[in-house]
Coordinates of C-alpha atoms in Angstrom, one line a residue:
Chain A
M1 CA -1.6 -24.9 20.4
E2 CA -6.0 -25.1 20.8
M3 CA -8.7 -22.9 19.3
S4 CA -11.5 -22.7 20.8
I5 CA -14.1 -21.2 19.3
R6 CA -17.7 -20.7 21.7
N7 CA -20.7 -18.5 21.4
L8 CA -19.8 -16.4 18.5
S9 CA -21.8 -13.6 16.2
F10 CA -21.5 -11.4 14.1
S11 CA -23.6 -9.3 11.5
Y12 CA -22.7 -5.9 9.1
D13 CA -25.3 -3.9 9.4
K14 CA -27.7 -5.9 12.1
V15 CA -27.8 -8.4 9.7
P16 CA -26.8 -11.0 11.5
V17 CA -23.7 -13.6 9.2
L18 CA -22.8 -15.8 12.4
Q19 CA -24.9 -17.0 15.2
G20 CA -23.9 -19.0 18.5
V21 CA -20.4 -20.8 16.5
D22 CA -19.0 -23.6 18.8
L23 CA -15.8 -24.2 17.0
D24 CA -12.8 -26.4 18.5
F25 CA -9.6 -26.6 16.7
K26 CA -6.8 -29.3 17.9
R27 CA -3.1 -29.4 17.2
G28 CA -2.0 -31.8 14.6
R29 CA -5.1 -31.6 12.5
F30 CA -6.5 -30.5 9.6
Y31 CA -9.1 -29.7 9.3
S32 CA -12.2 -28.7 6.0
I33 CA -14.5 -25.7 5.9
L34 CA -17.7 -26.9 3.0
G35 CA -20.9 -24.7 3.0
P36 CA -23.1 -22.8 0.2
N37 CA -21.9 -19.2 -1.0
G38 CA -22.2 -17.0 1.4
C39 CA -22.6 -18.9 4.5
G40 CA -20.1 -17.1 6.9
K41 CA -17.1 -19.1 5.6
T42 CA -14.3 -16.0 5.4
T43 CA -16.2 -13.9 7.7
L44 CA -15.9 -16.7 10.2
L45 CA -11.5 -16.9 8.8
D46 CA -11.8 -13.0 9.5
L47 CA -12.5 -13.2 13.5
L48 CA -10.2 -16.1 14.2
I49 CA -7.5 -13.8 12.7
R50 CA -8.7 -10.4 14.5
H51 CA -9.1 -8.8 10.8
R52 CA -13.1 -8.3 12.5
T53 CA -13.8 -8.6 16.0
P54 CA -16.7 -10.3 16.8
D55 CA -20.3 -8.5 18.3
T56 CA -20.3 -12.2 21.1
G57 CA -18.9 -15.1 22.0
T58 CA -15.3 -15.7 22.9
I59 CA -12.5 -17.0 20.8
T60 CA -9.1 -18.6 23.1
L61 CA -5.9 -20.0 22.1
D62 CA -4.9 -22.5 24.5
T63 CA -6.1 -20.2 27.7
R64 CA -5.8 -16.5 26.9
A65 CA -8.4 -15.0 24.2
L66 CA -7.1 -13.9 20.8
G67 CA -8.3 -10.3 22.0
R68 CA -6.0 -9.9 23.9
L69 CA -2.8 -10.5 21.3
S70 CA -1.3 -8.1 19.8
R71 CA -1.6 -8.1 16.6
K72 CA 2.5 -8.7 15.6
E73 CA 1.9 -12.1 17.9
I74 CA -1.1 -13.2 16.4
A75 CA 1.0 -12.8 12.8
Q76 CA 3.5 -15.0 14.4
T77 CA 1.1 -16.7 15.9
I78 CA -2.1 -17.4 13.0
S79 CA -1.0 -17.3 8.9
L80 CA -3.9 -17.1 6.6
V81 CA -3.7 -17.1 2.1
S82 CA -6.7 -15.4 1.9
Q83 CA -8.9 -15.9 -1.7
N84 CA -7.5 -12.7 -2.5
Y85 CA -4.2 -12.3 -4.0
N86 CA -4.1 -9.8 -6.1
I87 CA -0.9 -7.8 -6.0
N88 CA -0.6 -4.1 -6.7
F89 CA 2.7 -3.6 -7.9
P90 CA 4.9 -5.0 -9.2
F91 CA 7.5 -7.0 -6.6
T92 CA 9.4 -10.2 -7.2
V93 CA 7.9 -13.6 -6.3
K94 CA 11.3 -13.6 -3.5
E95 CA 10.3 -10.3 -1.4
V96 CA 6.3 -11.4 -2.0
V97 CA 7.0 -14.4 -0.4
M98 CA 9.9 -12.8 1.9
M99 CA 6.7 -11.0 2.8
G100 CA 5.9 -13.6 4.6
R101 CA 8.5 -13.3 7.5
H102 CA 7.1 -9.9 8.4
P103 CA 6.0 -10.5 11.8
Y104 CA 9.7 -12.2 12.3
I105 CA 12.1 -9.0 11.6
S106 CA 12.0 -5.5 13.3
R107 CA 11.0 -1.9 11.6
F108 CA 14.4 -1.5 10.0
S109 CA 16.5 -4.5 10.1
T110 CA 17.3 -6.6 7.0
P111 CA 16.0 -10.6 6.4
G112 CA 18.9 -12.3 8.8
A113 CA 20.1 -15.7 7.4
E114 CA 17.7 -17.5 9.1
D115 CA 14.5 -16.0 7.5
I116 CA 16.7 -16.2 4.6
R117 CA 17.4 -19.8 4.8
I118 CA 13.3 -20.3 5.1
V119 CA 12.4 -18.3 2.0
D120 CA 14.6 -20.7 0.5
Q121 CA 14.1 -23.5 1.0
V122 CA 10.2 -23.2 1.0
M123 CA 10.2 -21.6 -2.3
E124 CA 12.4 -24.5 -3.6
R125 CA 9.2 -27.0 -1.5
T126 CA 6.5 -25.3 -3.3
G127 CA 8.2 -25.5 -6.8
I128 CA 8.4 -21.7 -7.3
N129 CA 11.7 -20.7 -7.5
G130 CA 12.0 -21.2 -11.0
F131 CA 10.6 -17.9 -11.8
R132 CA 11.8 -16.3 -8.0
N133 CA 13.7 -13.4 -9.9
R134 CA 10.4 -12.2 -11.5
R135 CA 7.7 -10.1 -11.2
I136 CA 4.5 -11.0 -9.6
T137 CA 1.9 -9.7 -11.2
E138 CA 3.7 -11.1 -14.8
L139 CA 2.9 -14.9 -13.2
S140 CA -0.4 -16.5 -14.3
G141 CA -3.1 -16.5 -11.0
G142 CA -2.5 -20.5 -10.5
E143 CA 1.4 -19.3 -10.3
R144 CA 0.7 -16.3 -8.3
Q145 CA -1.1 -17.8 -5.8
R146 CA 1.8 -20.3 -4.9
C147 CA 3.1 -17.7 -4.2
V148 CA 1.0 -16.1 -1.4
V149 CA 0.6 -20.1 0.2
A150 CA 4.5 -20.7 -0.1
R151 CA 4.7 -16.8 1.7
A152 CA 2.0 -17.8 4.2
L153 CA 4.2 -21.0 4.7
C154 CA 7.0 -18.9 5.4
Q155 CA 5.5 -17.2 7.8
D156 CA 5.5 -19.7 10.0
T157 CA 3.4 -21.1 12.1
P158 CA 1.0 -22.8 14.8
L159 CA -2.1 -22.6 12.5
L160 CA -2.8 -22.0 8.6
F161 CA -6.1 -20.7 7.6
L162 CA -6.7 -21.7 3.8
D163 CA -9.2 -19.8 1.6
E164 CA -9.3 -21.8 -0.4
A165 CA -6.2 -21.6 -1.3
F166 CA -6.3 -23.8 -4.2
S167 CA -9.0 -22.1 -6.5
S168 CA -6.9 -21.5 -9.8
M169 CA -4.1 -24.1 -9.1
D170 CA -3.5 -27.3 -11.7
I171 CA -4.7 -30.7 -9.5
S172 CA -0.9 -31.0 -9.6
H173 CA 0.5 -27.9 -8.2
T174 CA -2.8 -28.9 -5.5
L175 CA -1.5 -32.6 -5.1
R176 CA 1.7 -31.0 -4.2
L177 CA 1.2 -28.6 -1.7
L178 CA -1.9 -30.4 0.1
A179 CA 1.3 -33.0 0.6
M180 CA 3.5 -29.7 2.3
V181 CA 0.9 -28.5 3.9
K182 CA -0.6 -32.1 5.3
K183 CA 3.4 -32.7 6.1
E184 CA 3.8 -30.2 8.7
V185 CA 0.3 -31.0 9.8
A186 CA 1.9 -34.5 11.0
R187 CA 5.5 -33.2 11.7
S188 CA 5.1 -30.1 13.7
N189 CA 1.9 -30.6 15.0
K190 CA 0.0 -27.9 13.5
I191 CA -3.7 -27.0 12.8
V192 CA -4.4 -26.5 9.6
V193 CA -8.2 -24.7 8.1
S194 CA -9.1 -24.3 4.9
V195 CA -11.9 -23.2 3.1
F196 CA -12.9 -25.4 0.0
H197 CA -15.6 -25.9 -2.3
D198 CA -14.2 -29.2 -3.4
I199 CA -16.2 -31.6 -1.5
N200 CA -14.1 -35.0 -2.5
L201 CA -10.4 -33.3 -2.8
A202 CA -11.7 -31.8 1.0
S203 CA -12.9 -35.3 2.2
A204 CA -9.2 -36.9 0.8
W205 CA -7.0 -34.4 2.4
S206 CA -9.7 -33.1 5.4
D207 CA -8.8 -35.1 9.4
S208 CA -12.5 -33.0 9.9
L209 CA -15.0 -31.5 8.0
V210 CA -17.2 -28.2 9.4
F211 CA -20.2 -28.0 7.9
M212 CA -21.6 -24.8 7.6
K213 CA -24.7 -22.7 5.6
G214 CA -26.2 -19.2 7.3
G215 CA -24.5 -18.5 10.0
R216 CA -24.7 -21.8 12.0
V217 CA -22.3 -24.4 12.1
A218 CA -25.0 -27.7 10.3
A219 CA -22.4 -30.1 10.8
A220 CA -19.2 -31.2 11.9
G221 CA -16.8 -34.1 12.7
D222 CA -15.1 -36.9 11.8
T223 CA -14.8 -36.9 8.1
R224 CA -15.8 -40.6 7.8
E225 CA -18.5 -40.0 10.1
V226 CA -20.7 -36.4 9.4
L227 CA -19.7 -36.8 5.3
T228 CA -22.9 -38.7 4.9
E229 CA -25.4 -38.2 1.6
A230 CA -27.8 -36.5 4.5
V231 CA -25.4 -34.0 5.3
L232 CA -24.8 -32.8 1.7
G233 CA -28.8 -32.9 1.4
E234 CA -28.9 -30.4 4.1
V235 CA -26.3 -28.5 3.3
F236 CA -26.2 -27.7 0.0
E237 CA -30.1 -28.9 -1.3
V238 CA -29.0 -31.1 -4.0
A239 CA -29.4 -35.1 -4.3
S240 CA -26.3 -37.1 -3.9
K241 CA -24.5 -40.5 -3.1
V242 CA -21.9 -40.7 -0.9
A243 CA -19.7 -43.6 -0.8
F244 CA -16.2 -45.5 0.5
N245 CA -13.8 -44.7 -2.4
E246 CA -10.5 -47.8 -2.9
Y247 CA -8.2 -45.2 -5.0
A248 CA -8.9 -42.0 -3.6
G249 CA -8.8 -43.8 0.1
A250 CA -11.8 -41.5 1.8
K251 CA -15.8 -41.1 1.3
Q252 CA -15.6 -39.4 -2.4
A253 CA -19.2 -38.0 -3.5
Y254 CA -21.2 -38.2 -6.4
F255 CA -23.6 -35.8 -8.0
K256 CA -25.5 -36.4 -11.3
A257 CA -25.5 -34.4 -15.0
E258 CA -29.0 -33.4 -14.2
G259 CA -29.6 -34.1 -10.6
H260 CA -30.6 -30.2 -8.8
G261 CA -32.7 -31.1 -6.6
Chain B
M1 CA 23.9 -17.6 -2.4
S2 CA 21.2 -15.0 -1.9
I3 CA 23.1 -12.6 1.4
P4 CA 25.1 -11.1 -1.1
V5 CA 22.0 -11.0 -3.8
N6 CA 20.7 -8.5 -0.7
A7 CA 23.8 -6.8 0.4
I8 CA 23.7 -5.9 -3.8
S9 CA 20.5 -4.6 -3.2
R10 CA 21.4 -2.5 -0.5
K11 CA 24.5 -1.3 -1.2
R12 CA 23.5 0.3 -4.9
T13 CA 19.8 1.4 -2.6
G14 CA 22.7 3.4 -1.0
F15 CA 24.6 3.9 -3.6
L16 CA 21.6 5.4 -5.7
V17 CA 21.0 7.6 -2.5
L18 CA 24.1 9.5 -2.8
L19 CA 23.6 9.4 -6.9
F20 CA 21.3 11.4 -6.6
S21 CA 22.1 14.1 -3.8
F22 CA 24.7 15.0 -5.9
L23 CA 22.4 15.5 -9.1
L24 CA 20.5 17.0 -6.7
V25 CA 22.9 19.7 -5.4
G26 CA 24.7 19.6 -8.8
M27 CA 21.2 21.0 -9.7
I28 CA 20.6 23.4 -7.4
L29 CA 24.7 25.2 -7.9
V30 CA 23.3 25.5 -11.4
S31 CA 20.3 26.3 -11.0
A32 CA 21.6 29.5 -8.5
S33 CA 24.4 30.2 -11.3
M34 CA 21.9 30.8 -14.0
G35 CA 20.1 34.2 -15.1
Y36 CA 20.1 37.2 -15.6
M37 CA 22.9 37.8 -13.7
Q38 CA 25.6 34.9 -14.6
I39 CA 27.3 33.7 -11.3
G40 CA 30.1 31.0 -11.0
P41 CA 28.9 27.8 -8.9
A42 CA 32.5 29.6 -6.9
E43 CA 31.3 32.6 -5.6
I44 CA 28.0 30.9 -5.1
V45 CA 29.4 28.4 -2.8
G46 CA 32.1 31.0 -1.2
I47 CA 28.7 33.4 -0.6
V48 CA 27.3 30.5 1.4
M49 CA 30.2 29.6 3.6
G50 CA 30.4 33.3 4.2
E51 CA 26.7 33.5 5.1
L52 CA 26.8 29.9 7.6
G53 CA 30.0 31.1 9.4
G54 CA 28.4 34.7 10.2
G55 CA 29.7 36.8 7.4
G56 CA 33.3 35.8 7.2
V57 CA 35.9 37.3 4.8
C58 CA 34.8 35.9 1.7
V59 CA 32.0 38.2 2.3
E60 CA 33.6 41.9 2.7
R61 CA 35.7 40.5 -0.6
L62 CA 32.0 39.8 -3.3
D63 CA 30.0 42.1 -4.2
A64 CA 26.7 43.6 -2.5
T65 CA 24.1 42.8 -4.7
L66 CA 25.5 38.6 -5.6
R67 CA 25.5 38.5 -2.1
T68 CA 21.4 39.8 -2.9
I69 CA 21.1 38.1 -5.7
V70 CA 22.1 35.2 -4.3
M71 CA 20.7 34.4 -1.2
E72 CA 17.6 36.9 -1.0
V73 CA 15.9 36.2 -4.8
R74 CA 17.5 32.9 -5.9
L75 CA 18.8 30.0 -2.9
P76 CA 14.2 30.8 -1.3
R77 CA 13.1 30.1 -4.7
I78 CA 15.5 26.7 -5.8
L79 CA 15.0 25.5 -2.3
T80 CA 11.7 26.4 -1.9
C81 CA 10.4 24.4 -5.4
A82 CA 13.2 21.4 -4.2
A83 CA 11.4 21.1 -1.2
V84 CA 8.2 20.7 -3.3
G85 CA 9.3 18.5 -5.5
G86 CA 9.7 15.8 -2.9
A87 CA 6.9 17.1 -0.9
L88 CA 4.9 16.8 -4.1
S89 CA 7.1 13.3 -5.3
I90 CA 6.8 11.4 -1.0
S91 CA 2.3 11.9 -1.1
G92 CA 2.5 10.8 -4.9
V93 CA 4.4 7.0 -3.6
L94 CA 1.7 7.5 -0.1
F95 CA -1.9 8.0 -2.8
Q96 CA -0.3 5.4 -4.7
G97 CA 0.2 2.8 -2.6
I98 CA -3.2 3.3 -0.2
L99 CA -5.1 3.1 -3.4
L100 CA -3.4 0.7 -4.7
N101 CA -3.9 2.6 -8.0
P102 CA -0.8 3.5 -9.7
L103 CA -2.3 6.7 -12.0
A104 CA -2.9 8.1 -8.1
D105 CA -1.5 11.0 -6.8
P106 CA -1.0 14.0 -5.1
Y107 CA -4.4 15.7 -5.8
T108 CA -6.5 12.3 -6.5
L109 CA -8.5 13.3 -3.2
G110 CA -9.4 16.8 -4.3
V111 CA -6.6 18.7 -1.7
S112 CA -5.3 20.3 -5.2
A113 CA -9.2 22.1 -5.6
G114 CA -9.6 22.4 -1.7
A115 CA -6.3 24.8 -2.0
A116 CA -7.0 26.3 -5.2
F117 CA -11.1 27.1 -3.5
G118 CA -9.8 28.3 -0.1
A119 CA -7.4 30.4 -3.0
C120 CA -10.0 32.1 -4.8
V121 CA -12.2 33.1 -2.2
A122 CA -9.4 34.9 -0.1
I123 CA -8.4 37.0 -3.5
V124 CA -11.6 37.2 -4.9
L125 CA -13.0 39.3 -0.5
S126 CA -9.2 40.8 -1.1
L127 CA -8.8 39.4 1.7
G128 CA -4.8 37.9 1.0
S129 CA -3.6 41.6 2.0
T130 CA -5.3 42.9 4.6
F131 CA -5.3 39.8 7.1
V132 CA -4.1 36.7 6.6
P133 CA -2.4 35.8 3.2
V134 CA -3.7 33.5 0.7
P135 CA -1.6 30.2 0.9
L136 CA -2.7 30.1 4.7
F137 CA -6.5 29.8 3.6
A138 CA -5.9 27.1 0.8
F139 CA -4.0 25.4 3.4
V140 CA -6.9 25.5 4.9
G141 CA -9.5 24.8 2.6
A142 CA -7.2 22.0 1.5
C143 CA -7.2 20.6 4.9
L144 CA -11.6 20.8 4.5
T145 CA -12.0 19.2 1.9
L146 CA -9.7 16.5 2.4
L147 CA -11.9 15.4 5.8
L148 CA -14.9 16.5 4.2
V149 CA -13.4 13.3 2.0
M150 CA -13.3 11.4 3.8
F151 CA -16.2 12.5 6.5
L152 CA -18.4 11.1 2.9
S153 CA -15.7 7.3 1.6
Y154 CA -15.2 6.6 5.8
T155 CA -17.9 3.7 6.7
G156 CA -17.9 3.0 10.4
N157 CA -19.6 -0.3 11.7
N158 CA -16.9 -1.8 9.3
R159 CA -14.0 -0.9 11.9
T160 CA -10.8 -3.0 9.1
S161 CA -12.0 -1.6 6.3
A162 CA -13.0 1.7 7.4
F163 CA -11.3 3.3 4.4
S164 CA -11.2 1.4 0.8
S165 CA -10.1 2.8 -1.3
N166 CA -12.4 3.3 -4.4
N167 CA -15.0 5.2 -1.3
L168 CA -12.4 7.5 -1.0
I169 CA -11.0 7.9 -4.8
L170 CA -15.0 8.7 -6.2
S171 CA -15.7 10.8 -3.0
G172 CA -12.8 12.9 -4.4
I173 CA -13.7 12.6 -7.7
I174 CA -17.1 13.9 -5.8
V175 CA -15.8 16.8 -4.4
A176 CA -13.0 18.2 -7.0
A177 CA -15.5 18.5 -9.0
I178 CA -17.9 20.4 -6.5
L179 CA -15.2 22.9 -5.6
S180 CA -14.0 23.3 -9.0
A181 CA -18.0 24.6 -9.5
G182 CA -16.8 26.9 -6.9
I183 CA -13.7 28.2 -8.4
S184 CA -15.5 28.8 -11.7
F185 CA -17.5 30.9 -9.7
L186 CA -16.0 32.8 -8.6
K187 CA -13.5 32.8 -11.4
Y188 CA -16.9 34.7 -13.2
V189 CA -17.9 37.1 -10.3
A190 CA -14.4 37.3 -10.0
D191 CA -14.1 40.3 -12.0
E192 CA -10.8 42.2 -12.9
Q193 CA -9.3 39.6 -9.8
V194 CA -9.4 36.5 -12.4
S195 CA -6.4 37.2 -13.3
V196 CA -4.7 36.4 -9.9
I197 CA -6.9 34.1 -9.6
I198 CA -5.7 32.2 -12.8
F199 CA -2.1 32.5 -11.7
W200 CA -2.5 31.5 -8.5
L201 CA -3.8 28.1 -9.4
M202 CA -1.1 27.8 -12.6
G203 CA 1.6 27.7 -10.2
S204 CA 4.6 30.2 -9.8
F205 CA 7.9 30.6 -6.6
A206 CA 8.5 33.0 -7.9
S207 CA 9.2 35.7 -5.1
K208 CA 9.1 33.2 -2.8
T209 CA 11.2 34.1 0.1
W210 CA 12.8 32.0 3.5
G211 CA 10.0 32.2 5.3
D212 CA 7.9 29.3 2.7
V213 CA 11.6 27.2 2.8
V214 CA 11.4 26.8 5.8
L215 CA 8.0 25.6 5.8
T216 CA 8.0 23.2 2.9
L217 CA 11.0 21.8 4.4
A218 CA 9.5 21.4 7.4
F219 CA 7.2 19.8 6.1
L220 CA 8.6 17.6 3.6
I221 CA 11.0 16.0 6.7
G222 CA 7.9 15.5 9.0
G223 CA 7.0 13.7 6.5
L224 CA 9.5 11.7 4.3
G225 CA 10.5 10.5 8.7
I226 CA 6.6 9.7 8.7
S227 CA 6.7 7.9 5.7
L228 CA 10.1 5.9 6.6
F229 CA 8.4 4.3 9.6
F230 CA 5.4 3.3 7.8
A231 CA 7.2 2.4 4.4
R232 CA 7.3 -1.4 5.4
D233 CA 4.3 -1.7 6.4
L234 CA 2.6 -0.5 3.0
N235 CA 4.0 -2.8 1.2
L236 CA 2.3 -5.0 2.6
V237 CA -0.1 -2.7 2.1
S238 CA 0.2 -4.3 -1.4
L239 CA -1.1 -8.4 -0.8
G240 CA -4.7 -6.9 -0.3
E241 CA -5.8 -6.1 3.9
R242 CA -6.8 -9.3 5.3
S243 CA -3.3 -10.9 4.3
A244 CA -1.0 -7.4 5.8
E245 CA -3.7 -7.8 8.8
S246 CA -2.7 -12.1 9.1
L247 CA 1.3 -10.5 8.7
G248 CA 0.6 -7.5 11.3
V249 CA -0.1 -5.4 10.1
D250 CA -2.6 -2.4 11.7
T251 CA -3.9 -1.2 8.1
G252 CA -6.3 1.1 9.6
R253 CA -4.4 2.4 11.4
V254 CA -1.1 3.2 9.0
T255 CA -3.5 3.6 5.7
L256 CA -5.1 7.2 8.1
I257 CA -1.9 8.0 9.6
L258 CA -0.6 8.4 6.0
L259 CA -3.4 9.4 3.9
I260 CA -3.1 12.1 6.4
T261 CA 0.7 13.2 6.1
G262 CA 0.5 12.8 1.9
S263 CA -2.5 15.8 2.0
L264 CA -1.0 17.4 4.4
L265 CA 2.5 17.2 1.9
A266 CA 0.7 18.0 -1.1
A267 CA -1.7 21.3 1.0
V268 CA 1.1 23.2 2.0
S269 CA 2.6 22.8 -1.3
V270 CA -0.1 24.0 -3.6
S271 CA -0.3 26.3 -0.6
V272 CA 3.0 28.1 -1.5
S273 CA 3.4 27.3 -5.0
G274 CA -0.2 26.8 -6.8
I275 CA -1.6 23.8 -8.4
I276 CA 1.9 22.3 -10.4
G277 CA 0.6 18.4 -11.6
F278 CA 2.3 15.9 -13.1
V279 CA 4.9 15.4 -10.1
G280 CA 3.9 13.8 -8.4
L281 CA 2.4 11.1 -10.7
L282 CA 5.1 10.5 -13.1
V283 CA 8.3 11.0 -10.1
P284 CA 7.5 7.7 -9.0
H285 CA 6.9 6.3 -11.8
M286 CA 10.3 6.6 -13.1
V287 CA 12.2 5.4 -10.2
R288 CA 9.7 2.1 -9.8
L289 CA 12.0 1.9 -12.6
V290 CA 15.0 2.3 -11.7
S291 CA 14.0 0.8 -7.4
G292 CA 11.1 -1.2 -7.8
P293 CA 8.1 -1.1 -5.8
D294 CA 10.0 -2.0 -2.1
N295 CA 8.9 1.4 -0.8
R296 CA 11.4 2.2 1.0
K297 CA 13.4 2.4 -1.6
L298 CA 10.9 4.1 -3.3
I299 CA 9.9 7.3 -0.9
P300 CA 14.0 8.5 -0.6
L301 CA 14.7 8.3 -4.3
S302 CA 11.3 9.5 -5.4
M303 CA 11.5 12.4 -3.4
L304 CA 15.2 13.5 -4.7
M305 CA 14.3 12.7 -7.7
G306 CA 11.1 14.9 -7.6
A307 CA 12.9 17.9 -5.9
I308 CA 15.6 17.1 -9.3
L309 CA 13.2 17.3 -12.2
L310 CA 10.9 19.9 -10.4
L311 CA 14.2 22.9 -9.5
G312 CA 15.7 21.7 -13.6
A313 CA 11.6 23.1 -14.4
D314 CA 11.6 26.3 -12.4
T315 CA 15.6 27.0 -13.6
I316 CA 14.4 26.7 -17.4
T317 CA 10.8 28.8 -16.8
R318 CA 13.2 31.4 -14.8
A319 CA 17.1 31.5 -17.0
V320 CA 16.0 30.0 -19.8
L321 CA 13.3 31.0 -21.6
P322 CA 12.3 34.6 -22.8
H323 CA 9.3 35.0 -20.9
E324 CA 9.5 33.2 -17.1
I325 CA 5.7 30.8 -17.9
P326 CA 3.8 29.3 -15.5
I327 CA 5.5 25.8 -13.7
G328 CA 2.6 23.9 -13.3
V329 CA 2.4 24.7 -17.0
L330 CA 5.3 23.8 -17.5
T331 CA 5.9 20.6 -16.2
A332 CA 2.2 19.4 -17.8
L333 CA 3.6 20.0 -21.3
M334 CA 7.2 18.3 -20.4
G335 CA 5.6 15.2 -18.3
G336 CA 2.7 14.1 -19.9
P337 CA 4.3 12.9 -22.8
V338 CA 6.6 11.5 -21.3
F339 CA 4.0 9.5 -18.7
C340 CA 2.1 8.9 -22.2
W341 CA 5.7 7.3 -22.9
I342 CA 6.2 5.1 -20.0
F343 CA 2.7 4.2 -19.5
K344 CA 3.0 2.9 -23.3
R345 CA 5.7 1.1 -22.6
S346 CA 4.5 -1.1 -18.9
Q347 CA 1.9 -2.5 -21.0
R348 CA 4.2 -3.7 -23.4
N349 CA 6.5 -5.5 -20.6

């Protein structure tokens, strides 16, 4: 599976949000999208899951245009962990995770043995099995977010989009889930595209980085090549020092306490 | 280990549906036997069986008066009432699910105000008796209100989130407020007709006919079918629009269809029996305590529970109380405190 995006543009009420975006996502790689607030990261993901339709440009999955796929086909190809992990009704954790199997269960049938096996396995691996029968509305934000990630993993798709999927999790669970996702990328040749705010976390886990600013791709490429002081200065307008860190095994960015501007 | 749990939950739902159905049939029999003239349940069954069999042996042995009371007076009222209770409850489940708000009810979008306004216009202009019946005016009023509310809350450019929950609720409140003022004005100019308006607004199942039964049951069956068809999608909508779409649900379409379904169920209910509050709000909450939030269980169970409760209330006002009081008043007086209790209890947990 490979996703290529050509000349993608989108505007809300004639206010351009994305302009001429070209990107390629190749299988077996972990991509991170970084950029200031309101630069169009979430809108880009919206277009890629066909939640919204682009004004111009094409999105192709292998050889097929995204627009020609049915909703169900898309749901069997792409899963999304959205920024919003609020769930308004008191479903149990298990019920929420099972919703990830929705694209595979026909309308009036119940989950099969395979669905139940996958859900049990994912709940075990994401460490939410301990509260599988609790109501989702009673959990803390981080716990709820882990359930939503587990739901997306159950969808078992070749592409996984994460929109700030770790924003409420503690560092231990963030690392645990990132390791899980990373393993899936290597083992099942998946594509993961994750929107991050934490530059150093993104650098440590991603094969490639995409920097966005003002609805355009400002820089994109291999993590080690593209993460530089110049790029951070241009995209975020902050001064930084970027250096390879032995312990993290990746380039890390450092910022001064009073270093704005 | 999970397979039996799943099977148990399915069996449990089946058991509850069966239990509620038995209760409903029992309630219908009890209600039909109560009233100015006590008629035994066995006789009622005999009369109904006789009618269904095309006037067989049983009928001849029974008093023709009893037959008329059961078949022409009590059963139409009872069945209309049960159907309206079911329709309002399904409507409540749908609105709470679509608007992602457990405090929503069938009247949140102003359907009741629209129906009431339509009925008031008909009554004040004395159109009711001459051309078309008042309920038809009420139904048209409700539908026009729904269209107006949807027009106000529609954000065309942004096609996937065409109807946001907040927009719908706000538009509903605004339109209902305008219509309420209109109703007050009509009451003011109505002179001696004002008591007719007031009684219509408070709701009643008195003197319902088989025509009402057929009408409400037709809407109820249609509404139930559509709701059950989209029940699983409605579950996913509670995850939020983006998540639901990424799981393959066409959120815009499901929302629109269920919005219209819920509104039509509410509109036909109000047209037939006036404004009956609290059923659509309360029943989904009560049933959720037993069944959990899964709409596939919630919708059929709420329908049955709503039918049982509203029929119970109507039986009380018809046969137990010394004077019949409007059913809308009774449901609010009984439902309000129960709702307070459930609300307080759910906050503690």
